[in-house]
Short mmCIF file of C-alpha atoms in Angstrom, two decimals:
data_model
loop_
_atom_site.label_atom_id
_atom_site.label_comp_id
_atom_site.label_asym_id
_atom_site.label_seq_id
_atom_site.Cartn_x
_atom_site.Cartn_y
_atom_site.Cartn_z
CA UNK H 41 0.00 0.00 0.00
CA UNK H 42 1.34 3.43 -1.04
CA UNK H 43 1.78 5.80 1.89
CA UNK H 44 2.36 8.92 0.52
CA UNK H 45 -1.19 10.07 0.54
CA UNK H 46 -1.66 9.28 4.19
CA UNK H 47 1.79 11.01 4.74
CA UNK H 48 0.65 14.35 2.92
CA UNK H 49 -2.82 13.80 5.06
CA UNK H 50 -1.07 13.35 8.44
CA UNK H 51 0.81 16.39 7.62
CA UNK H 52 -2.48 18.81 6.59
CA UNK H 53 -4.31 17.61 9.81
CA UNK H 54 -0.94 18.16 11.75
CA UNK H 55 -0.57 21.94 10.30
CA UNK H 56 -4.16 22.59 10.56
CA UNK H 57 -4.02 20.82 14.08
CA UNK H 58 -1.16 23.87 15.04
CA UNK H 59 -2.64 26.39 13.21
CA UNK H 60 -6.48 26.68 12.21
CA UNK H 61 -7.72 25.03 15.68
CA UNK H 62 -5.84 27.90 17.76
CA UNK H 63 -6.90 30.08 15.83
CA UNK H 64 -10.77 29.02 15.74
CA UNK H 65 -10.39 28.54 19.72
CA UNK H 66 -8.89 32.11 19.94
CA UNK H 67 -11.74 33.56 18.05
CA UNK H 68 -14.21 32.08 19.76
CA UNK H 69 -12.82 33.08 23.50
CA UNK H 70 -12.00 36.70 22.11
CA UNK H 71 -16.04 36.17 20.47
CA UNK H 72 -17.61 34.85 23.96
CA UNK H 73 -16.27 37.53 25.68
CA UNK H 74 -17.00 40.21 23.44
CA UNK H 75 -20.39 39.24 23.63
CA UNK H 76 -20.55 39.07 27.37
CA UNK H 77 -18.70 42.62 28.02
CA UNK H 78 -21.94 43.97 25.36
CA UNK H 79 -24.33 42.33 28.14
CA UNK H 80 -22.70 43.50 30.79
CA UNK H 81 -22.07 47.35 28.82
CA UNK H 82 -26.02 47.37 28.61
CA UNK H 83 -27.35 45.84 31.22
CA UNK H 84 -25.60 49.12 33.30
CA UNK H 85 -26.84 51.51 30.81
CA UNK H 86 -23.36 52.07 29.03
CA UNK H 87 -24.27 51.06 25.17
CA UNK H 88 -24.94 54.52 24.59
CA UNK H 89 -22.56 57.28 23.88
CA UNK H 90 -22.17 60.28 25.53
CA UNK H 91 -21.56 62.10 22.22
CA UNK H 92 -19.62 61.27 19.21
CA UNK H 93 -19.25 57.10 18.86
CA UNK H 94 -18.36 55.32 15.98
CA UNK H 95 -21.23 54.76 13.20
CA UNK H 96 -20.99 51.00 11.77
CA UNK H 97 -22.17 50.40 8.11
CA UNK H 98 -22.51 46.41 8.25
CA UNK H 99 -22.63 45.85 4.59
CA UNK H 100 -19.42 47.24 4.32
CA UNK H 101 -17.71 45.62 6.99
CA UNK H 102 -15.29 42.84 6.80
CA UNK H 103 -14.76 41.91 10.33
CA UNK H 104 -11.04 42.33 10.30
CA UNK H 105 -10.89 43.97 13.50
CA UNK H 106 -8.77 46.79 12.77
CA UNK H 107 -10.55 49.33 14.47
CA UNK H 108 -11.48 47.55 17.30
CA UNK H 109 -6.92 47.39 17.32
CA UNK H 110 -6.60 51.11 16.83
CA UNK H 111 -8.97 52.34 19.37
CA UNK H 112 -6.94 53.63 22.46
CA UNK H 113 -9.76 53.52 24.81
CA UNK H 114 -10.85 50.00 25.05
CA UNK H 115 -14.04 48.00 25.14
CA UNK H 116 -15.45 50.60 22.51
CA UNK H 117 -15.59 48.49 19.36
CA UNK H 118 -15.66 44.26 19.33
CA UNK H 119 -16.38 41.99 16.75
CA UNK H 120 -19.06 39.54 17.11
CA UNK H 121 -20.29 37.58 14.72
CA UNK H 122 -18.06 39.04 11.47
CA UNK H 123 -19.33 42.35 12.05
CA UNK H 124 -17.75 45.09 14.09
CA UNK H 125 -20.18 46.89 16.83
CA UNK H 126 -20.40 49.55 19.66
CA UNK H 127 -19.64 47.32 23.18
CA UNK H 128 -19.33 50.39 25.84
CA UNK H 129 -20.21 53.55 23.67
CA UNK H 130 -19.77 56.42 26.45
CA UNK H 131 -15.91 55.24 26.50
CA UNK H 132 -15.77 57.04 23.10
CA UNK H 133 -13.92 60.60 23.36
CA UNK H 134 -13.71 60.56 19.06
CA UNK H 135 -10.22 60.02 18.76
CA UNK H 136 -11.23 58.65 15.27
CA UNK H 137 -8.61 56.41 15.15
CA UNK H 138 -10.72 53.26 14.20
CA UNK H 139 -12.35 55.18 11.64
CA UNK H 140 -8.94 55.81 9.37
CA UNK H 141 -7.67 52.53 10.56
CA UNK H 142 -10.42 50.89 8.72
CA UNK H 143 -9.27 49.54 5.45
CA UNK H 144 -13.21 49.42 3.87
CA UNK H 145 -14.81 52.77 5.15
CA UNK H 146 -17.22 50.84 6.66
CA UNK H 147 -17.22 53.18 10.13
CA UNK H 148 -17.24 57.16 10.45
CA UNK H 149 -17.22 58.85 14.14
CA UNK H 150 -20.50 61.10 14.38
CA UNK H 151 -23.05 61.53 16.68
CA UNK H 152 -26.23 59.71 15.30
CA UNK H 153 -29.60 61.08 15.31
CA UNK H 154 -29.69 64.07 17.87
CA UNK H 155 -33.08 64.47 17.32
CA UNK H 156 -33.68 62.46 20.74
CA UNK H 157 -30.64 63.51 22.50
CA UNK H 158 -32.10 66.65 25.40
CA UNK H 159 -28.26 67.37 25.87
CA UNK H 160 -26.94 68.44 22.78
CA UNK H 161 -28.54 71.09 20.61
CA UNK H 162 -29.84 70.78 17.26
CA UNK H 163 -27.77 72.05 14.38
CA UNK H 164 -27.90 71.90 10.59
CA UNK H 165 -25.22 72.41 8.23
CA UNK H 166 -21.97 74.48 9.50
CA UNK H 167 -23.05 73.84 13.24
CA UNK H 168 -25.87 76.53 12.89
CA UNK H 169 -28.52 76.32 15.51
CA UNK H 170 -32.62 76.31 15.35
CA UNK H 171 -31.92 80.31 15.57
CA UNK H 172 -31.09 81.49 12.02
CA UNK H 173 -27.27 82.96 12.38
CA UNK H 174 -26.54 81.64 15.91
CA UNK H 175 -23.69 78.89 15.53
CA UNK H 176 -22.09 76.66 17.83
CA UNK H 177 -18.52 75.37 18.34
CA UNK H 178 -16.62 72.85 20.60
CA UNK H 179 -17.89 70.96 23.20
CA UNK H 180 -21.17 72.31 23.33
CA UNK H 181 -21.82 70.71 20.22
CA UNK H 182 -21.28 67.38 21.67
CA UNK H 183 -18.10 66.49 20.23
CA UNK H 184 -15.07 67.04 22.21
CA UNK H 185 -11.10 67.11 21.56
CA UNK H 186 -9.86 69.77 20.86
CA UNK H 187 -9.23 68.97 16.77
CA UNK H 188 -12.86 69.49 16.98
CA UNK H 189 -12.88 72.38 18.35
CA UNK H 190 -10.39 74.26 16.23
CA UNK H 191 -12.01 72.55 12.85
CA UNK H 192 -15.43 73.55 14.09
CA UNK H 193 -14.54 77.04 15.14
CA UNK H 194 -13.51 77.71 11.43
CA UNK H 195 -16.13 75.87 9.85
CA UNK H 196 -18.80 78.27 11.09
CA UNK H 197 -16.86 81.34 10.82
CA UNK H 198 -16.14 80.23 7.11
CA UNK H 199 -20.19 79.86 6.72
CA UNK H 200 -20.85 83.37 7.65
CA UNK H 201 -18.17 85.05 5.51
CA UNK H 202 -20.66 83.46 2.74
CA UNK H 203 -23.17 85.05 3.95
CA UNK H 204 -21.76 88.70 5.11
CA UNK H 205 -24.09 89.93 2.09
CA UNK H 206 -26.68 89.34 4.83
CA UNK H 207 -25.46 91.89 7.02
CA UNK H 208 -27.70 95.01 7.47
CA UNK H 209 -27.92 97.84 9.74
CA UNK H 210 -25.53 99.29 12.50
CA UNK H 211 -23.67 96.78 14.59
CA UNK H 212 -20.73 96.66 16.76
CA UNK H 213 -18.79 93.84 15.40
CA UNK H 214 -19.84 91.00 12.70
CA UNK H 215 -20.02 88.39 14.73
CA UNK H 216 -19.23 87.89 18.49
CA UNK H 217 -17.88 85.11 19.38
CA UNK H 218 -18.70 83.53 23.24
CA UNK H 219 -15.81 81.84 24.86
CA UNK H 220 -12.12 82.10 24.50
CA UNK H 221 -10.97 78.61 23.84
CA UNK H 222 -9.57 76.46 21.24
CA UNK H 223 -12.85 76.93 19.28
CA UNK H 224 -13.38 80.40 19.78
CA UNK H 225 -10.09 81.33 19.20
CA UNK H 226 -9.70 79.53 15.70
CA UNK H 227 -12.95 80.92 14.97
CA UNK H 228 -11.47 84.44 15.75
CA UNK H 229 -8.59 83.69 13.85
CA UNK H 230 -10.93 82.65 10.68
CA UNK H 231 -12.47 86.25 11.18
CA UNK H 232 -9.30 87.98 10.66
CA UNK H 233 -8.78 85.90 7.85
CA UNK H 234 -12.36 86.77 6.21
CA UNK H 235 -12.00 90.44 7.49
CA UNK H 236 -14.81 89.97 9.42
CA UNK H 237 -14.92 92.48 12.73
CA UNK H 238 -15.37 90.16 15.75
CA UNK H 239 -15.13 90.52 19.42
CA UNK H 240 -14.35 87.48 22.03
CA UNK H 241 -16.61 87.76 24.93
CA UNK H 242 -14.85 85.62 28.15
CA UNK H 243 -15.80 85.21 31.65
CA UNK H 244 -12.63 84.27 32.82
CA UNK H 245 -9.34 84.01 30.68
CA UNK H 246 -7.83 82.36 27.48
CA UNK H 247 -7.95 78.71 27.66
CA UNK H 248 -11.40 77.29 27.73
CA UNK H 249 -11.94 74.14 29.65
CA UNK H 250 -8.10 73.71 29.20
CA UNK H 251 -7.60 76.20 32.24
CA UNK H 252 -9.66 73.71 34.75
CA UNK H 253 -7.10 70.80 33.91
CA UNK H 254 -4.06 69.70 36.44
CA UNK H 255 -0.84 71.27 35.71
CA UNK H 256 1.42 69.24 33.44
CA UNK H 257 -2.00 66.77 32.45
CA UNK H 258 -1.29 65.90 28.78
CA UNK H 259 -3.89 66.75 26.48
CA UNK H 260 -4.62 64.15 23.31
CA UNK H 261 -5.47 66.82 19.87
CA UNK H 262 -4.44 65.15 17.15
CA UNK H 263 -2.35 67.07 14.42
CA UNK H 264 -4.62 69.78 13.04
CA UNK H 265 -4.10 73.06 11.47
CA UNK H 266 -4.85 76.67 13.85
CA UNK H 267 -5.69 79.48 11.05
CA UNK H 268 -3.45 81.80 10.27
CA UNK H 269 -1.35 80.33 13.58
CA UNK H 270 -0.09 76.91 11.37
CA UNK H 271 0.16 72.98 12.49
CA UNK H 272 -0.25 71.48 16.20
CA UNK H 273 1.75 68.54 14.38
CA UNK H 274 1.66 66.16 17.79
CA UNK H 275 -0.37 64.22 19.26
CA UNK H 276 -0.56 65.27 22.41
CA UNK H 277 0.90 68.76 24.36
CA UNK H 278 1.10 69.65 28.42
CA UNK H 279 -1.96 71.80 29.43
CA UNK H 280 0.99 74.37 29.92
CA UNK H 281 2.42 74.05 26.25
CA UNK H 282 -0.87 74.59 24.99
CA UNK H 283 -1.86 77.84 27.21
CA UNK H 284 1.42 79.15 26.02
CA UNK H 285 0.25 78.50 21.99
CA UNK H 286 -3.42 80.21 22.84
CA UNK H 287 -1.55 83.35 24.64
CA UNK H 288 0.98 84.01 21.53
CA UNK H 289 -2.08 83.86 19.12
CA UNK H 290 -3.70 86.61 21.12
CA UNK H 291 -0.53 88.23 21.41
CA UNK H 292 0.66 87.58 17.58
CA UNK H 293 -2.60 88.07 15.82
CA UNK H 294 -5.13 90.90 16.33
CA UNK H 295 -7.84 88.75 18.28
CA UNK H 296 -10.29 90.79 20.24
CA UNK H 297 -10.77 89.12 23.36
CA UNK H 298 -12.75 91.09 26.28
CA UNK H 299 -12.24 88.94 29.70
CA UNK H 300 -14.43 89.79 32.52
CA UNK H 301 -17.64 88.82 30.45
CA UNK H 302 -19.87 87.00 31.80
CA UNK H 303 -22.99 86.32 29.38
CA UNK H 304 -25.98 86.97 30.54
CA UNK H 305 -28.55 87.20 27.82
CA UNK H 306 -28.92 86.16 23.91
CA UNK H 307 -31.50 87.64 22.89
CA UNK H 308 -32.55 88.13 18.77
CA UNK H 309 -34.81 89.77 16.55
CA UNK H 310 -35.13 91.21 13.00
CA UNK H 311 -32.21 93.73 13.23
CA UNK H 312 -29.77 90.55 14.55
CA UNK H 313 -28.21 89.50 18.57
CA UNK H 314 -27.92 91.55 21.43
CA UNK H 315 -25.68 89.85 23.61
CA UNK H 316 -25.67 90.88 27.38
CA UNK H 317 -23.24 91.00 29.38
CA UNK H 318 -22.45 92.29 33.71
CA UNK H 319 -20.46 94.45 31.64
CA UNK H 320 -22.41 95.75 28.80
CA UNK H 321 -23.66 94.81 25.68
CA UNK H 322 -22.63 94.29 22.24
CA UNK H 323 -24.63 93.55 18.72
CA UNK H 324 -24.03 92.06 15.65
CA UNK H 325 -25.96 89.84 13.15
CA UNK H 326 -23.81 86.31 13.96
CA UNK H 327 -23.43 84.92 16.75
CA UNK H 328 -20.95 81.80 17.74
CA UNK H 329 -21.68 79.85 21.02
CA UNK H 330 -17.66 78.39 21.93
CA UNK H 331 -18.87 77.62 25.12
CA UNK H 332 -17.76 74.38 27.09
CA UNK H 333 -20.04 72.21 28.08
CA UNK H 334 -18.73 72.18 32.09
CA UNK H 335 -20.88 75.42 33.13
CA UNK H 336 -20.87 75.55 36.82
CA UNK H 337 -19.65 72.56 39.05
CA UNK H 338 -21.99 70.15 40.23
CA UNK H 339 -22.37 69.88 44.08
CA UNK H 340 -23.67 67.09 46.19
CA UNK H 341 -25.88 69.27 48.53
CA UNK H 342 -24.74 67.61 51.82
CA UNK H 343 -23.78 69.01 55.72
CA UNK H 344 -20.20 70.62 55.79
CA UNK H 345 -19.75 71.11 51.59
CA UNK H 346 -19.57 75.37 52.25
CA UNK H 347 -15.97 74.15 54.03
CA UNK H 348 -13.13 75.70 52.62
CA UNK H 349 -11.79 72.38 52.86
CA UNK H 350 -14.00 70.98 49.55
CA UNK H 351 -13.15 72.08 46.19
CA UNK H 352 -14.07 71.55 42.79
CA UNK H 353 -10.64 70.86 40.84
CA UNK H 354 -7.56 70.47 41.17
CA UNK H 355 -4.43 72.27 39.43
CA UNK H 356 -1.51 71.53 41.58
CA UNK H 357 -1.55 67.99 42.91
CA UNK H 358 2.06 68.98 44.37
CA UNK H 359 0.49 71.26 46.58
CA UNK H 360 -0.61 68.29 49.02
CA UNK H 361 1.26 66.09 50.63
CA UNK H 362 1.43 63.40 54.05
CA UNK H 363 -2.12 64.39 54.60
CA UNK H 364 -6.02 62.40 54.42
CA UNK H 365 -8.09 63.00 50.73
CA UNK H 366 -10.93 61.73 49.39
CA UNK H 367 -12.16 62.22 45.94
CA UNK H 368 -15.48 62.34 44.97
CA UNK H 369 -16.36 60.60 41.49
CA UNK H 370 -15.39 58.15 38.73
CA UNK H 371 -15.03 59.92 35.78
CA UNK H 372 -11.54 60.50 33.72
CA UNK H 373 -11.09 64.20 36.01
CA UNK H 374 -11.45 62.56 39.49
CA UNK H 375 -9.25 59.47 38.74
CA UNK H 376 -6.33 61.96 37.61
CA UNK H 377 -6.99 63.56 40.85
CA UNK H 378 -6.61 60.54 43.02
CA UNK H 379 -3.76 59.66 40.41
CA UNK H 380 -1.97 62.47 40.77
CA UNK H 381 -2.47 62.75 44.56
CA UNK H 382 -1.83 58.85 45.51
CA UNK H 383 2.06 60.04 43.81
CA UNK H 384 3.07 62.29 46.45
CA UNK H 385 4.74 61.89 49.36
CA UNK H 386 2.79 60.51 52.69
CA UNK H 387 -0.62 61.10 50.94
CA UNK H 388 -3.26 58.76 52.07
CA UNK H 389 -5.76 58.93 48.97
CA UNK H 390 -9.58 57.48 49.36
CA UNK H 391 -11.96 57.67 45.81
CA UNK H 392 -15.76 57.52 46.91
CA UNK H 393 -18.06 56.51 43.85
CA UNK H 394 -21.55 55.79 44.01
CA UNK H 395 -21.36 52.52 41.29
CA UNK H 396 -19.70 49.35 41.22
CA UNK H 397 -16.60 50.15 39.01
CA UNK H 398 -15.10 53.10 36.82
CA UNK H 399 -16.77 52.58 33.57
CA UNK H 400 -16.97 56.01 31.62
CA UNK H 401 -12.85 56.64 31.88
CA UNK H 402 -10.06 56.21 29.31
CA UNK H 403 -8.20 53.32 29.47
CA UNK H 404 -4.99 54.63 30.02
CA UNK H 405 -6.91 56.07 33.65
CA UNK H 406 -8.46 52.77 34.25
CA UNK H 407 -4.95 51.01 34.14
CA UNK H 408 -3.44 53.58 36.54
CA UNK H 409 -6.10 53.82 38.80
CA UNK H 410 -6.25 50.42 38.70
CA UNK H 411 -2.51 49.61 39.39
CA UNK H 412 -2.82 52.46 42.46
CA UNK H 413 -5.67 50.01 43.77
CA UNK H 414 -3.65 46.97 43.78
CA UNK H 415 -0.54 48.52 45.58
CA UNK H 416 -2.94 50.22 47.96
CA UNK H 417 -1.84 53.70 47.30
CA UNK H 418 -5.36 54.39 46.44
CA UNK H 419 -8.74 53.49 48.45
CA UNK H 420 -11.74 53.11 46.62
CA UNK H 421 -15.31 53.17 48.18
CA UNK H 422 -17.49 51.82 45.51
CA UNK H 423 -21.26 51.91 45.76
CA UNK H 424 -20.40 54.88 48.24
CA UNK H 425 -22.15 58.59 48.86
CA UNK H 426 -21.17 61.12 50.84
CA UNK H 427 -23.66 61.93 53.95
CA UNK H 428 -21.36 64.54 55.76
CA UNK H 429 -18.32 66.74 55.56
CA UNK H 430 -16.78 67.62 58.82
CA UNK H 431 -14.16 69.61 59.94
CA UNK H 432 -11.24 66.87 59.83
CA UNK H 433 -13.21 63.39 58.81
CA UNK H 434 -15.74 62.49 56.30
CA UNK H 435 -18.98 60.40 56.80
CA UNK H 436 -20.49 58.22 53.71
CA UNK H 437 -22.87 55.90 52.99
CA UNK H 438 -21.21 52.06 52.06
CA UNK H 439 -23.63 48.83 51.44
CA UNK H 440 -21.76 47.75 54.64
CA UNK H 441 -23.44 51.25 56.26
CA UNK H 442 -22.28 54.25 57.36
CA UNK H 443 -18.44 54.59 57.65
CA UNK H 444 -15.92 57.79 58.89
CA UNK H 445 -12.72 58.60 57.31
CA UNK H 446 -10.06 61.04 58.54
CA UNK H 447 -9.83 63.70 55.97
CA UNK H 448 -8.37 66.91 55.50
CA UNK H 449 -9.29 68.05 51.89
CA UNK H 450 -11.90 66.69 49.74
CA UNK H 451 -12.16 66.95 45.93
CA UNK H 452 -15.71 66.82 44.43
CA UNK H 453 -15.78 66.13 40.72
CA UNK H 454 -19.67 65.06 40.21
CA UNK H 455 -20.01 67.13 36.61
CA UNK H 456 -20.76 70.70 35.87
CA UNK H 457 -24.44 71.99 35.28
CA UNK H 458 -24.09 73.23 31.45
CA UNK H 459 -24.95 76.21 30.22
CA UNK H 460 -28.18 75.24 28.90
CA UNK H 461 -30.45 77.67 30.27
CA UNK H 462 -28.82 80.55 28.51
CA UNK H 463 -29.27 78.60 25.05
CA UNK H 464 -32.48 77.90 25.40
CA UNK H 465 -33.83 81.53 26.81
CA UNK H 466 -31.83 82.43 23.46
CA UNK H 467 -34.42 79.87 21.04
CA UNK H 468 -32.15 77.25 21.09
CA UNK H 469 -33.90 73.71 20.57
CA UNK H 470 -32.40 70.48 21.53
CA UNK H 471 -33.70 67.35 21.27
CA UNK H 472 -36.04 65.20 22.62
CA UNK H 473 -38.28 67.65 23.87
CA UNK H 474 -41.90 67.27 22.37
CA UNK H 475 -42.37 70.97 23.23
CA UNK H 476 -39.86 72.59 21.14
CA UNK H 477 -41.71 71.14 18.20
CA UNK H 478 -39.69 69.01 15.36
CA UNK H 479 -37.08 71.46 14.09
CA UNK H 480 -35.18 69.91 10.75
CA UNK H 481 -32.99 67.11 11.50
CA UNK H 482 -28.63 67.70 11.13
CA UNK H 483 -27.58 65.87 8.14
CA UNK H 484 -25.70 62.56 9.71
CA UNK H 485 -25.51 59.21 9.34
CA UNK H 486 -27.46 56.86 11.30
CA UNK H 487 -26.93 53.72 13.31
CA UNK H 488 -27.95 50.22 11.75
CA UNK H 489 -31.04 49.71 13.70
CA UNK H 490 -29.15 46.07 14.76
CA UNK H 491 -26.47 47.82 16.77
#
């Protein structure tokens, strides 16, 4: 009997023995538990996004996995059966990275149908609002990073130097622009370009939400181009390095920024915007909204929070050391607070947060946080509340009951209340609310229904 043939067989069920049944057994594992971490995503309400999320066309996609590879945030994106899909959607910040790593074009980061979303207002095409010649730019629009920003901040500036034929009557500027940040800056920069008269209204300083961060905290932009100003070519800068780039734009470029301006009023009619201020007022027929989206800090209304000893941020982590802290939250800003604190010298750092784990962060925070936890440089109190704040302890709320901590400073980062009042006194609509009637949908793609 000739045994070649069951030589050359004994060799393809050997190769596929080493190579196809690893592989099948890999993909199934890496399959089961993509499908479990979807459960678990939406059985605790985390399938959908906070804003932008990545928009899956299924007939285009090949399954490769590529995105799911290039996403930096982890658990975003899986593939389960052939087809890549959203697993945790509020971990998406729109980096964008899985949608140029995609080698079909099956996925483009957007924000869906906004029609139902009450938190982000309802634009049509360059970012303008329900109110004809009131834009928005930055995070207000629901997108965040600070590419966004800067693209979006020219974008709408661009749309009303095509329509400056519009402009009738006596105004102070052409268009005023609200907030000095990354978007209202580029959007004041685009003016000068256009030779378009502008003003920069800000409450504070230059900087935006960027001011709020810890000193040295790296910020993730991705290479874009400022007008007029030229390439941020890295990927990520210092909040210090960028400050300095916003302060030699002012300083380079003619930008009209008035600090000490704290909007008060929007209001419009047929001869365009008067915008009031606690310092005056100023009109013009455009109006750009560069607001942030972190308004006033959110407090959590218990005994002892008027203490000096509670604050809302935290700059200079260097400032504290060999003392008690707690921090309040689970988001990406309270984790680089305990972070940051757990690193110096003698701290003894607790985080309080009313779940069961730190789901909404960026995985880079999750693995630190998470490496501070298992060396016991940080203490977290899951499933926890603060009840009172006294003068050198804490009191909170645990499934085990009520427990005190020694404490000597406590950091409270529960959100911001957004600035939403003063869009909608101004005609803004947003959606889901029956009452503001159904204003025309923004022109972006939607989500298979599947997904």
């Amino acid at each position: 009997m000739n045994s070649e043939p069951l030589l050359i067989w004994g060799i393809a069920i050997a190769l596929i023995s080493v190579t196809v049944v690893p592989y099948y057994l890999s993909f199934r594992r890496r399959h089961r538990k993509a499908v479990q971490r979807r459960r678990e995503a939406e059985a605790m309400g985390l399938g959908k996004p906070r804003a932008q999320y990545p928009l899956v066309n299924p007939l285009l996609c090949i399954g490769c996995g590529a995105c799911v590879t290039a996403c930096p945030e982890g658990d975003v994106l899986a593939v389960i059966h052939g087809t890549a899909v959203v697993i945790n959607g509020e971990r998406c910040v729109g980096h964008g990275l899985c949608e140029t790593a995609c080698p079909v074009g099956a996925l483009k980061v957007g924000l869906g149908d906004v029609r139902t979303r009450e938190d982000i207002p309802i634009m049509g095409e360059a970012q303008e609002s329900s109110v004809p010649g009131l834009f928005i730019a930055g995070e207000l629009s629901g997108q965040s990073l600070i590419r966004n920003a800067i693209t979006q901040g020219r974008v709408v500036v661009e749309a009303i130097a095509r329509r400056r034929d519009e402009i009738r009557g006596e105004f102070d500027q052409d268009v005023i622009i609200v907030g000095a940040g990354p978007a209202g800056l580029s959007a004041a920069l685009t003016a000068i370009e256009h030779k378009l008269s502008h003003v920069v209204l800000e409450e504070r300083e230059v900087g935006g939400t960027i001011l709020h961060y810890p000193h040295r905290k790296l910020v993730m932009t991705q290479p874009v181009e400022i007008p007029l100003y030229g390439w941020l070519k890295h990927d990520e800068y210092s909040k210090e390095a960028l400050l300095d780039i916003w302060h030699e734009i002012v300083s380079k470029f003619p930008v009209c920024v008035q600090p000490g301006q704290r909007v008060e009023s929007i209001s419009h009619g047929d001869d365009g915007f008067t915008v009031l201020t606690n310092q005056g007022q100023w009109r013009a027929p455009f109006v750009v909204l560069a607001l942030g989206r972190r308004g006033t800090p959110r407090k959590l209304g218990v005994p002892g929070e008027e203490m000096e000893k509670v604050m809302y941020q935290l700059t200079d982590a260097c400032s504290y050391t060999h003392t008690d802290l707690l921090v309040v939250g689970g988001g990406d800003s309270a984790i680089e607070a305990a972070v940051g604190l757990a690193k110096q010298d003698g701290n003894r750092v607790t985080i309080s947060y009313r779940k069961k784990g730190f789901f909404r962060v960026k995985k880079k925070n999750e693995d630190k946080i998470t490496a501070m936890i298992e060396s016991g440089a940080i203490t977290p109190l899951f499933e926890s509340e603060v009840k009172e704040i006294r003068e050198s302890s804490v009191v909170l709320t645990t499934p085990q009951g009520a427990c005190e901590i020694a404490n000597r400073y406590v950091f409270v980062f529960a959100g911001g209340i957004p600035p939403f009042p003063l869009l909608k006194d101004a005609g803004v609509r947003f959606g889901g609310d029956p009452k503001q009637g159904t204003p025309p949908p923004r022109p972006v793609e939607t989500v298979p229904a599947h997904l």
